[in-house]
PDB file of C-alpha atoms and ligand atoms in Angstrom:
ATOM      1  CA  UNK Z 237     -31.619-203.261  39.038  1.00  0.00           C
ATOM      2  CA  UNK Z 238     -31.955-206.623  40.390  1.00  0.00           C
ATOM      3  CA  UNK Z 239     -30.217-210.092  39.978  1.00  0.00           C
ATOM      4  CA  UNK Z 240     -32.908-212.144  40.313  1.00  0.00           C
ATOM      5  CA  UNK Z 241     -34.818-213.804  37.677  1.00  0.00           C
ATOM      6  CA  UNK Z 242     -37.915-211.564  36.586  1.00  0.00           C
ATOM      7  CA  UNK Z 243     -40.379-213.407  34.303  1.00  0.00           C
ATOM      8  CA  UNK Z 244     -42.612-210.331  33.224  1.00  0.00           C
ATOM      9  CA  UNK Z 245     -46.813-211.190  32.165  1.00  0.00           C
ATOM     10  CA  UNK Z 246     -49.072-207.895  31.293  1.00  0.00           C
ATOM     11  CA  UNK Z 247     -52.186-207.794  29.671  1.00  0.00           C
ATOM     12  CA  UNK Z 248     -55.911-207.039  30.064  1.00  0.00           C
ATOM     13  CA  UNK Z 249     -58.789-208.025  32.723  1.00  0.00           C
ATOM     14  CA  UNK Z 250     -59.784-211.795  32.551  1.00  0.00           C
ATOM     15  CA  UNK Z 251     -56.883-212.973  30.185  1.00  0.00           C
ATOM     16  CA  UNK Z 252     -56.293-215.830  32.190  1.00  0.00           C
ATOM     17  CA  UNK Z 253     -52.763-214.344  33.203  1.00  0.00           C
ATOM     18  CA  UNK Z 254     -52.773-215.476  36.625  1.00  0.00           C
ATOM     19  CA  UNK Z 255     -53.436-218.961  36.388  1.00  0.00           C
ATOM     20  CA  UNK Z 256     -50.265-219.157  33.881  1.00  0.00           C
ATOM     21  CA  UNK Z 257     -48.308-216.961  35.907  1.00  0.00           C
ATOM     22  CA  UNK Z 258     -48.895-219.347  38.942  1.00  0.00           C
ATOM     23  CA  UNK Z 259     -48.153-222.482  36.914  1.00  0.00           C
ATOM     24  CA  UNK Z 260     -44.955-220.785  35.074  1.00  0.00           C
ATOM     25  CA  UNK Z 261     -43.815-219.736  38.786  1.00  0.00           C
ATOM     26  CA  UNK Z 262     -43.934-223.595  39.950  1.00  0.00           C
ATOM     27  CA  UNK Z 263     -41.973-224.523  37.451  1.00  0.00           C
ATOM     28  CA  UNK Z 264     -39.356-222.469  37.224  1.00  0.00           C
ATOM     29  CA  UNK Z 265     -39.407-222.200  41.008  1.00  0.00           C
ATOM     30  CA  UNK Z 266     -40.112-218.519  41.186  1.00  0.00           C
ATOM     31  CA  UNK Z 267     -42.289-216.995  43.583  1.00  0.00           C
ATOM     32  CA  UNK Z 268     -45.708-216.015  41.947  1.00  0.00           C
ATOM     33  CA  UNK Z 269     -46.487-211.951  42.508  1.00  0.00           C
ATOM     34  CA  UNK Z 270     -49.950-210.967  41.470  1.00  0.00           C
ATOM     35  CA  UNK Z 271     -49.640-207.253  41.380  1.00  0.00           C
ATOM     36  CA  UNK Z 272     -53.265-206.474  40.682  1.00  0.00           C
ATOM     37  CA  UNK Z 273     -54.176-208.412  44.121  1.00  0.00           C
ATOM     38  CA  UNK Z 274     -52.517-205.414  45.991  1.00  0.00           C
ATOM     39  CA  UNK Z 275     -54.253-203.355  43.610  1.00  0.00           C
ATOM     40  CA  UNK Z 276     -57.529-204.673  44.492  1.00  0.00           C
ATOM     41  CA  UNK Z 277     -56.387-204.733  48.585  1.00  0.00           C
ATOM     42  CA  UNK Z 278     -55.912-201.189  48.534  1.00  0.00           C
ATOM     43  CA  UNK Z 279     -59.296-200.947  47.059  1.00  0.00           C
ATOM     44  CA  UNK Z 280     -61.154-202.876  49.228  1.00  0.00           C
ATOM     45  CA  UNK Z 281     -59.539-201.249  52.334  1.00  0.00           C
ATOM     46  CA  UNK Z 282     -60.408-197.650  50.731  1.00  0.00           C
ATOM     47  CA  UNK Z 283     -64.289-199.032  50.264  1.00  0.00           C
ATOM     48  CA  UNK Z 284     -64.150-200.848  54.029  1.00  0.00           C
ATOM     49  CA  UNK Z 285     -62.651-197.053  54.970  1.00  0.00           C
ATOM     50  CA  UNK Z 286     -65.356-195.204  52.974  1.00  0.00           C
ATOM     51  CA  UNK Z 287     -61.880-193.388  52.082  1.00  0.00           C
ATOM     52  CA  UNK Z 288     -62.451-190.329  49.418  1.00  0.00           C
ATOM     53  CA  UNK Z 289     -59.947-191.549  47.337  1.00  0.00           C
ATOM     54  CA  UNK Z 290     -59.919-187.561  45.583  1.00  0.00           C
ATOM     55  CA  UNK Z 291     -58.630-186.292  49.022  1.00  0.00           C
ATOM     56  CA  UNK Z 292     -54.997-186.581  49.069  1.00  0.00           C
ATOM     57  CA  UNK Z 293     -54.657-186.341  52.837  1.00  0.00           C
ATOM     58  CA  UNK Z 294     -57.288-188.891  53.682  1.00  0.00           C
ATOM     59  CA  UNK Z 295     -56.071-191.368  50.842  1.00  0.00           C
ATOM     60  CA  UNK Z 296     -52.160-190.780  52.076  1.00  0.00           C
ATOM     61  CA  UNK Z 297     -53.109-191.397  55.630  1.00  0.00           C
ATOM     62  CA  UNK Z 298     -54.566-194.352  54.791  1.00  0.00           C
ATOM     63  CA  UNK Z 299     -51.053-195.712  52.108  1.00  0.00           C
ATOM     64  CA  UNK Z 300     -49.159-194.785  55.393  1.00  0.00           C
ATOM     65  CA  UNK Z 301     -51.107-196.932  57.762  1.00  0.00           C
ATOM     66  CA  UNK Z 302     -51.676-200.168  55.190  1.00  0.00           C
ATOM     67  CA  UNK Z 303     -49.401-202.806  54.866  1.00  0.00           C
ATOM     68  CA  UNK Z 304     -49.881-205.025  51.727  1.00  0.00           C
ATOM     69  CA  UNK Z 305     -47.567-208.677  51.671  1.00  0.00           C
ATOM     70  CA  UNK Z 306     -47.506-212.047  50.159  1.00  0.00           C
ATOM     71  CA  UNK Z 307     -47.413-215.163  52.498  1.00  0.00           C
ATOM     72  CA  UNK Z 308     -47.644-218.873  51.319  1.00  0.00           C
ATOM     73  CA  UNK Z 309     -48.832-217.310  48.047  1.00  0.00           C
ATOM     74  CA  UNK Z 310     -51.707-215.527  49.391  1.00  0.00           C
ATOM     75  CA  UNK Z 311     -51.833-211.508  49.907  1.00  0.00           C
ATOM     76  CA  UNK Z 312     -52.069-209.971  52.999  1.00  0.00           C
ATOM     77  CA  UNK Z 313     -53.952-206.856  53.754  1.00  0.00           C
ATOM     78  CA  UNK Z 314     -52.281-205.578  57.341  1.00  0.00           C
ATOM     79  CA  UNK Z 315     -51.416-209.173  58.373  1.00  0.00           C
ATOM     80  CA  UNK Z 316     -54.982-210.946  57.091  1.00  0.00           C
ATOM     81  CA  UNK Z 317     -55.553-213.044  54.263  1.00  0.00           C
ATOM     82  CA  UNK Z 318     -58.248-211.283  51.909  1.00  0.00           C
ATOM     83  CA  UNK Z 319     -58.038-213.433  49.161  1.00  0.00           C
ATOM     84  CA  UNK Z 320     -61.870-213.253  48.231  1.00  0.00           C
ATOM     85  CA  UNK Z 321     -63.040-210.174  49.358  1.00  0.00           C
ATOM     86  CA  UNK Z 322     -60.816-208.403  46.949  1.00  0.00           C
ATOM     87  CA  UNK Z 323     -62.441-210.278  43.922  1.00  0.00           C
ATOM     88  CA  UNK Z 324     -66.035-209.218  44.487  1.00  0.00           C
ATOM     89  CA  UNK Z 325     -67.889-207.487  41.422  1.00  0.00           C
ATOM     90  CA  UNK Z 326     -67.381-203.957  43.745  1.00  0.00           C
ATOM     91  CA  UNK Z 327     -63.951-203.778  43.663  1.00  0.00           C
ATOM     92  CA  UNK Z 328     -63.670-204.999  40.263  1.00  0.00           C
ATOM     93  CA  UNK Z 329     -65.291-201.855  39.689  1.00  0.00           C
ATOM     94  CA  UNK Z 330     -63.508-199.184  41.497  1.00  0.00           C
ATOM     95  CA  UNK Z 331     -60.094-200.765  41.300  1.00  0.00           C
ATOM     96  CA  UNK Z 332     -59.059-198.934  38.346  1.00  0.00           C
ATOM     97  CA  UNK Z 333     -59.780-195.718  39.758  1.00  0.00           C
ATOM     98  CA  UNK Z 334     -57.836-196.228  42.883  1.00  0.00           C
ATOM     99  CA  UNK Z 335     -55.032-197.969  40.741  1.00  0.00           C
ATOM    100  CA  UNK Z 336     -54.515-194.997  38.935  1.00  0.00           C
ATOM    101  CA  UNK Z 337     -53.943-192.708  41.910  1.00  0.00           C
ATOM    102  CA  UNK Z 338     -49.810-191.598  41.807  1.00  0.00           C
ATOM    103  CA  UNK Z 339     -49.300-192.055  45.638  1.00  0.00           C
ATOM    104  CA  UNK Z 340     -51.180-195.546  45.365  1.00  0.00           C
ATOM    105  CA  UNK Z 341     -48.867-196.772  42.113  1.00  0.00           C
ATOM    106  CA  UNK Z 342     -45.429-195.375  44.047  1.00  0.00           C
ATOM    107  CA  UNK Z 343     -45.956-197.468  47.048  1.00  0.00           C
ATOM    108  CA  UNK Z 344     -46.859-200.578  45.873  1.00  0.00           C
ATOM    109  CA  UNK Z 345     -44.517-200.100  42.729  1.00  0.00           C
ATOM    110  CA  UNK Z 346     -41.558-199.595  45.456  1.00  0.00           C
ATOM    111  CA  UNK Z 347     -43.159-203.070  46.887  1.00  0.00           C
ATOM    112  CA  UNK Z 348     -43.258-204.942  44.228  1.00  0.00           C
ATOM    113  CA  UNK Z 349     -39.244-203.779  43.115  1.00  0.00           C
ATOM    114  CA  UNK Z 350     -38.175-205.109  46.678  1.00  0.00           C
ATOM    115  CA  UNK Z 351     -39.578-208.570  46.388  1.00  0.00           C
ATOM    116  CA  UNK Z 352     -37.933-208.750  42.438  1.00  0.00           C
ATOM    117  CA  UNK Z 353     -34.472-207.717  44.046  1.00  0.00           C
ATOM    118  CA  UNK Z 354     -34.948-210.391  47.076  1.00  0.00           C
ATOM    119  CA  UNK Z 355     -36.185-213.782  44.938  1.00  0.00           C
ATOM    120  CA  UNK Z 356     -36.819-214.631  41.510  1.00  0.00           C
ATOM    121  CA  UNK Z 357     -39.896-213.861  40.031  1.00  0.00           C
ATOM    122  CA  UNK Z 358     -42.873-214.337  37.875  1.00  0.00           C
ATOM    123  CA  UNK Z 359     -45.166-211.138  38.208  1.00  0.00           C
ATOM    124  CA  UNK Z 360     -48.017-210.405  36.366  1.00  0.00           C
ATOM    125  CA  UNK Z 361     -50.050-207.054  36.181  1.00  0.00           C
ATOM    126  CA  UNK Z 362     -50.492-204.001  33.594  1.00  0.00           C
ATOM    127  CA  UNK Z 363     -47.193-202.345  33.842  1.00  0.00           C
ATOM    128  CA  UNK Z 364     -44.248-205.114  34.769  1.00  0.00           C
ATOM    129  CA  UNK Z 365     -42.626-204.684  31.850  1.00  0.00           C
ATOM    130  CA  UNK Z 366     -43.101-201.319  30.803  1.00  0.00           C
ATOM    131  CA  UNK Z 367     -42.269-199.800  34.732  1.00  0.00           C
ATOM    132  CA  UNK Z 368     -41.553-201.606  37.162  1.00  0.00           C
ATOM    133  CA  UNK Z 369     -39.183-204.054  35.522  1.00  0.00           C
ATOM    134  CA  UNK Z 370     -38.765-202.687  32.520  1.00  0.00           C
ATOM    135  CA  UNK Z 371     -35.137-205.008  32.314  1.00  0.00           C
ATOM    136  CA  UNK Z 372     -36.619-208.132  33.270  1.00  0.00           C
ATOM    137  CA  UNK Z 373     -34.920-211.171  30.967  1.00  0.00           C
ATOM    138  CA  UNK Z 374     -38.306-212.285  30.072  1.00  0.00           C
ATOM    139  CA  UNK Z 375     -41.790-210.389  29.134  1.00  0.00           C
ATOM    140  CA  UNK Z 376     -45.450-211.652  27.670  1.00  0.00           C
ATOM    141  CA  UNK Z 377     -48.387-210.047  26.906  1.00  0.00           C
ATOM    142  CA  UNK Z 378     -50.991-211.803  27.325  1.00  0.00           C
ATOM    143  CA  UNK Z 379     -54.339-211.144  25.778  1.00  0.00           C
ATOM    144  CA  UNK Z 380     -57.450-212.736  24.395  1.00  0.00           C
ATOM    145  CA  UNK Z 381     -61.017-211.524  22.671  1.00  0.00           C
ATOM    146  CA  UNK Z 382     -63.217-209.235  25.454  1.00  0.00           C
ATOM    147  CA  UNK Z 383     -65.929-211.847  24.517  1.00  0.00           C
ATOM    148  CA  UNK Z 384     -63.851-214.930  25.618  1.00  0.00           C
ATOM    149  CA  UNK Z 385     -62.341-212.959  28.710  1.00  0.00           C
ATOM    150  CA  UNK Z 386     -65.866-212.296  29.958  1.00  0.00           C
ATOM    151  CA  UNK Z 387     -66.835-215.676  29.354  1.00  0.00           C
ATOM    152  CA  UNK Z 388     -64.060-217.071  31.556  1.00  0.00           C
ATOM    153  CA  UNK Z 389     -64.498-214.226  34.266  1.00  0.00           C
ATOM    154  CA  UNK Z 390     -68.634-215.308  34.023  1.00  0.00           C
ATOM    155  CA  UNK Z 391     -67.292-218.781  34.970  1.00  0.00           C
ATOM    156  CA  UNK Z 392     -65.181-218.188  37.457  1.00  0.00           C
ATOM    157  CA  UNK Z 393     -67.633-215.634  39.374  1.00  0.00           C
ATOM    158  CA  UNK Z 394     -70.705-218.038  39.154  1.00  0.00           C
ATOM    159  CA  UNK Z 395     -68.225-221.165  40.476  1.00  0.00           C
ATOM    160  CA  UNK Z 396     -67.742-218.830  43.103  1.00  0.00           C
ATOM    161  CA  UNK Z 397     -71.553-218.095  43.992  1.00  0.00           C
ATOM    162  CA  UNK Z 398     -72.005-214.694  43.112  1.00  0.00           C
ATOM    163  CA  UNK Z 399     -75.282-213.873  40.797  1.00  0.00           C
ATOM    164  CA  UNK Z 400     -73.408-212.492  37.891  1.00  0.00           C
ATOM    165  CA  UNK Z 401     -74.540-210.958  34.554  1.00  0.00           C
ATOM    166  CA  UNK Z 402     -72.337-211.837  31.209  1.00  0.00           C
ATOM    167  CA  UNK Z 403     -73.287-208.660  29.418  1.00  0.00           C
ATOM    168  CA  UNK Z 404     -72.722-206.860  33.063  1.00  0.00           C
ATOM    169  CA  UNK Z 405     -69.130-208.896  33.222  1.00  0.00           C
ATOM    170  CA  UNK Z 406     -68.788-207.968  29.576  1.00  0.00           C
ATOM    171  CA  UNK Z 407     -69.277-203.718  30.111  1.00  0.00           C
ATOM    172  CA  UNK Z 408     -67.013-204.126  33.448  1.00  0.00           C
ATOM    173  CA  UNK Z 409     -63.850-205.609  31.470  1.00  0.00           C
ATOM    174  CA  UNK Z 410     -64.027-203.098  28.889  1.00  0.00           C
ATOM    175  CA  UNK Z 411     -64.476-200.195  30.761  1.00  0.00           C
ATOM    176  CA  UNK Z 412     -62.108-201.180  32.987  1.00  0.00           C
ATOM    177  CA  UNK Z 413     -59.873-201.869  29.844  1.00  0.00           C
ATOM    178  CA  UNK Z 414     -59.993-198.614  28.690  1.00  0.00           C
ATOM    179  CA  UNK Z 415     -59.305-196.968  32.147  1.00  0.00           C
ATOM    180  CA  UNK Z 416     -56.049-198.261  32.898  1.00  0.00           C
ATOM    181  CA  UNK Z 417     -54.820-197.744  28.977  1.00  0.00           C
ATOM    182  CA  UNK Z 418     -56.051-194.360  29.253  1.00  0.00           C
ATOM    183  CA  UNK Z 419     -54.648-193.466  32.618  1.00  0.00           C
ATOM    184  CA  UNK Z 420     -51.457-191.261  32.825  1.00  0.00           C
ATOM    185  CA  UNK Z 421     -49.391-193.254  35.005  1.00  0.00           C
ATOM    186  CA  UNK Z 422     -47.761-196.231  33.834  1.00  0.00           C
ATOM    187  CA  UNK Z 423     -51.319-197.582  31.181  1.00  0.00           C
ATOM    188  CA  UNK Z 424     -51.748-200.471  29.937  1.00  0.00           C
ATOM    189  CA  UNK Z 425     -49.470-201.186  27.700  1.00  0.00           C
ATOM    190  CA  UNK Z 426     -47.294-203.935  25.629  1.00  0.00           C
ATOM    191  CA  UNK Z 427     -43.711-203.593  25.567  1.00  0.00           C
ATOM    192  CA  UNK Z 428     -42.088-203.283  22.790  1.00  0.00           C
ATOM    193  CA  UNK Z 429     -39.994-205.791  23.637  1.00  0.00           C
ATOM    194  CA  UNK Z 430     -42.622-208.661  25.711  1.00  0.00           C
ATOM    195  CA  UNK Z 431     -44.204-211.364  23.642  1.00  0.00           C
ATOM    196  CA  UNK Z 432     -47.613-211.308  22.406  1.00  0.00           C
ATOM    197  CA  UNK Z 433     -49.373-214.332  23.135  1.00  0.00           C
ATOM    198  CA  UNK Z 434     -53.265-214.229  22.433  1.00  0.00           C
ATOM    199  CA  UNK Z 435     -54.925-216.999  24.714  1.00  0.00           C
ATOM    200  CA  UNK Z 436     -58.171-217.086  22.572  1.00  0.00           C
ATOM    201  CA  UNK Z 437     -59.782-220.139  22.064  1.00  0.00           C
ATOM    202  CA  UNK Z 438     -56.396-221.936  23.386  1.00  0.00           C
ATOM    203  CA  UNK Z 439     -56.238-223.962  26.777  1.00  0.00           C
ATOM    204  CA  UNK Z 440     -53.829-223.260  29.936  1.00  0.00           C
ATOM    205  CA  UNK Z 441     -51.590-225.631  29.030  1.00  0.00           C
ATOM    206  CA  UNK Z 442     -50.972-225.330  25.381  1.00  0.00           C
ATOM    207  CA  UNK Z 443     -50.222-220.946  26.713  1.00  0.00           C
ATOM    208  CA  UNK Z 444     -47.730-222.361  29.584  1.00  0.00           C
ATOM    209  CA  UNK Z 445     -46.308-224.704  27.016  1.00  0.00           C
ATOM    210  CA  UNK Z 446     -45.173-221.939  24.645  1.00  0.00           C
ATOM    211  CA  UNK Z 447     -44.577-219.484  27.465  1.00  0.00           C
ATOM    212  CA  UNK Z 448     -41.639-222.213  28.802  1.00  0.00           C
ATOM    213  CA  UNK Z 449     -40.776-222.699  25.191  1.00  0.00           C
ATOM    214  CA  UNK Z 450     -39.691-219.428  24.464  1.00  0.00           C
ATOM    215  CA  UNK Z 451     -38.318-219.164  27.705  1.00  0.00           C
ATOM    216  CA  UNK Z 452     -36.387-221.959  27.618  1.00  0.00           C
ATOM    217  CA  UNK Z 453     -35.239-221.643  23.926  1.00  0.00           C
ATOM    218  CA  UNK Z 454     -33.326-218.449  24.786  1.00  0.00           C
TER     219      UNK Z 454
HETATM  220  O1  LIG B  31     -57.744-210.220  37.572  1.00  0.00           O
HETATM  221  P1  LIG B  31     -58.074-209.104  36.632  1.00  0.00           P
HETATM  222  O2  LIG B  31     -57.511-209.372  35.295  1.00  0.00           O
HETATM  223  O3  LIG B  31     -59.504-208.741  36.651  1.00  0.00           O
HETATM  224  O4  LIG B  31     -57.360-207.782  37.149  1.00  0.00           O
HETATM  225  P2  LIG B  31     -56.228-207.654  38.227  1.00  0.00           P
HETATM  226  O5  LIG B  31     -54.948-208.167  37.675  1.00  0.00           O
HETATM  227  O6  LIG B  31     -56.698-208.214  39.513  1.00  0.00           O
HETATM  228  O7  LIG B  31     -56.046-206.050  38.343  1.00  0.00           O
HETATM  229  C1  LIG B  31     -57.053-205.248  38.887  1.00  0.00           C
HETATM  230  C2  LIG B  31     -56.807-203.805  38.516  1.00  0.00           C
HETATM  231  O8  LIG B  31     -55.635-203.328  39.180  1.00  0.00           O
HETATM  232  C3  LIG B  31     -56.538-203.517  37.045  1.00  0.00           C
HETATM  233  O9  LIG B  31     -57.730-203.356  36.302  1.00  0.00           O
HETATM  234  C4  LIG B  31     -55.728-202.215  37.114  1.00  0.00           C
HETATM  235  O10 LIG B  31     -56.563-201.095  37.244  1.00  0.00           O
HETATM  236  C5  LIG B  31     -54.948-202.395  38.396  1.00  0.00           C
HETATM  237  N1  LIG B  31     -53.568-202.843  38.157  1.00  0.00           N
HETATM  238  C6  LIG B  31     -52.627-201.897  37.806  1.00  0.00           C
HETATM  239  O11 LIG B  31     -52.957-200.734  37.636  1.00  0.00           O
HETATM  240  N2  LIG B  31     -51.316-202.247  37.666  1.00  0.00           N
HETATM  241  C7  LIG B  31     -50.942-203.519  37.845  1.00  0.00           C
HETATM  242  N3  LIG B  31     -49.642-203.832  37.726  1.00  0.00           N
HETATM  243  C8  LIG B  31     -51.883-204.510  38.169  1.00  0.00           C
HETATM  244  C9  LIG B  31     -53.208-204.139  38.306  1.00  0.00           C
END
């Protein structure tokens, strides 16, 4: 198991752990892993590939040829920054359904383990502290209401230009909710031992303020 510092955040779609992950990262001086970015690169490349993700040779030949990194904070799909193409309402909905797939979840799981033994960090996804670090020194949960997490996903989306729906945004999340706590492979799920912090109705900085709290009160 690794060394390094591992500063765990799970929870659901849209519950703003990302931006606090980033911020806790900074200042704690971690690097800041956003495991469902690779998710969502692998998805995008199956959808660029018109891959059938239900044919195991097809989606293996593609795992074998992909490369997924981090550089300056950004991921990497084979060596190019895809940053926004990997947020669009498509691959918000397939994502799930490639994330679930075992050879998909061993490979970037394997990933992920090999940054957390090379440099601290704070990584936040669906299964940190349940798999992939299930000894990191620190682990949150991080939730808030469906209604307030497609409120702040509407936001985000329309600052970005796309045309999006709320009640559309609202169906997605849950759905998408439900897939990856129903799944087999590593769901959803809270640790018994991570924190749960519910973000509702509270800003960024009132979450990273009791998320370095805790962390620096034990
Ligand atoms: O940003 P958002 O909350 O919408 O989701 P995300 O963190 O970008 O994750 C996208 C999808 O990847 C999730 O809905 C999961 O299906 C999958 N995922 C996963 O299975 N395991 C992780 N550690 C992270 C993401």
């Amino acid at each position: 198991m690794s060394n390094k510092l591992i500063i765990a955040i799970d929870g659901p779609a849209g519950a703003g752990k990302s931006t606090v992950a980033r911020i806790i990262a900074e200042i704690f001086g971690c690097e800041y892993i956003d495991t469902g970015a690779m998710y969502r690169a692998i998805a995008y490349k199956c959808v660029q590939r018109l891959v059938d993700i239900d044919d195991d040779d097809e989606l293996n030949e593609l795992l074998d040829e992909t490369e997924v990194a981090f550089k300056d904070k950004k991921i990497l799909l084979d060596g190019r920054p895809v940053e926004n193409e990997i947020r669009t309402p498509k691959i918000s909905s397939v994502v799930s359904k490639v994330a679930e797939k075992k050879a998909v979840r061993e490979k970037l799981i394997e990933a992920q383990r090999k940054i957390g033994e090379e440099v601290s960090v704070v990584m936040d996804g669906r299964d940190i502290g349940t798999s992939v670090f299930p000894d990191a020194q620190f682990k949150f949960f991080v939730t808030a209401s469906v209604d307030e997490r497609a409120d702040r996903r509407y936001k985000e989306l329309i600052q970005k230009g796309y045309d999006a729906s709320k009640i559309e945004i609202y169906t997605e999340i849950k759905k998408r909710d439900e897939y990856d706590t129903n799944r087999t492979l590593n769901p959803l799920r809270k640790a018994p031992d991570a924190i749960l912090i519910d973000t509702t109705k509270r800003t960024i900085n009132d979450v990273v303020d009791e998320i370095c709290e805790r962390i620096r009160r034990s």
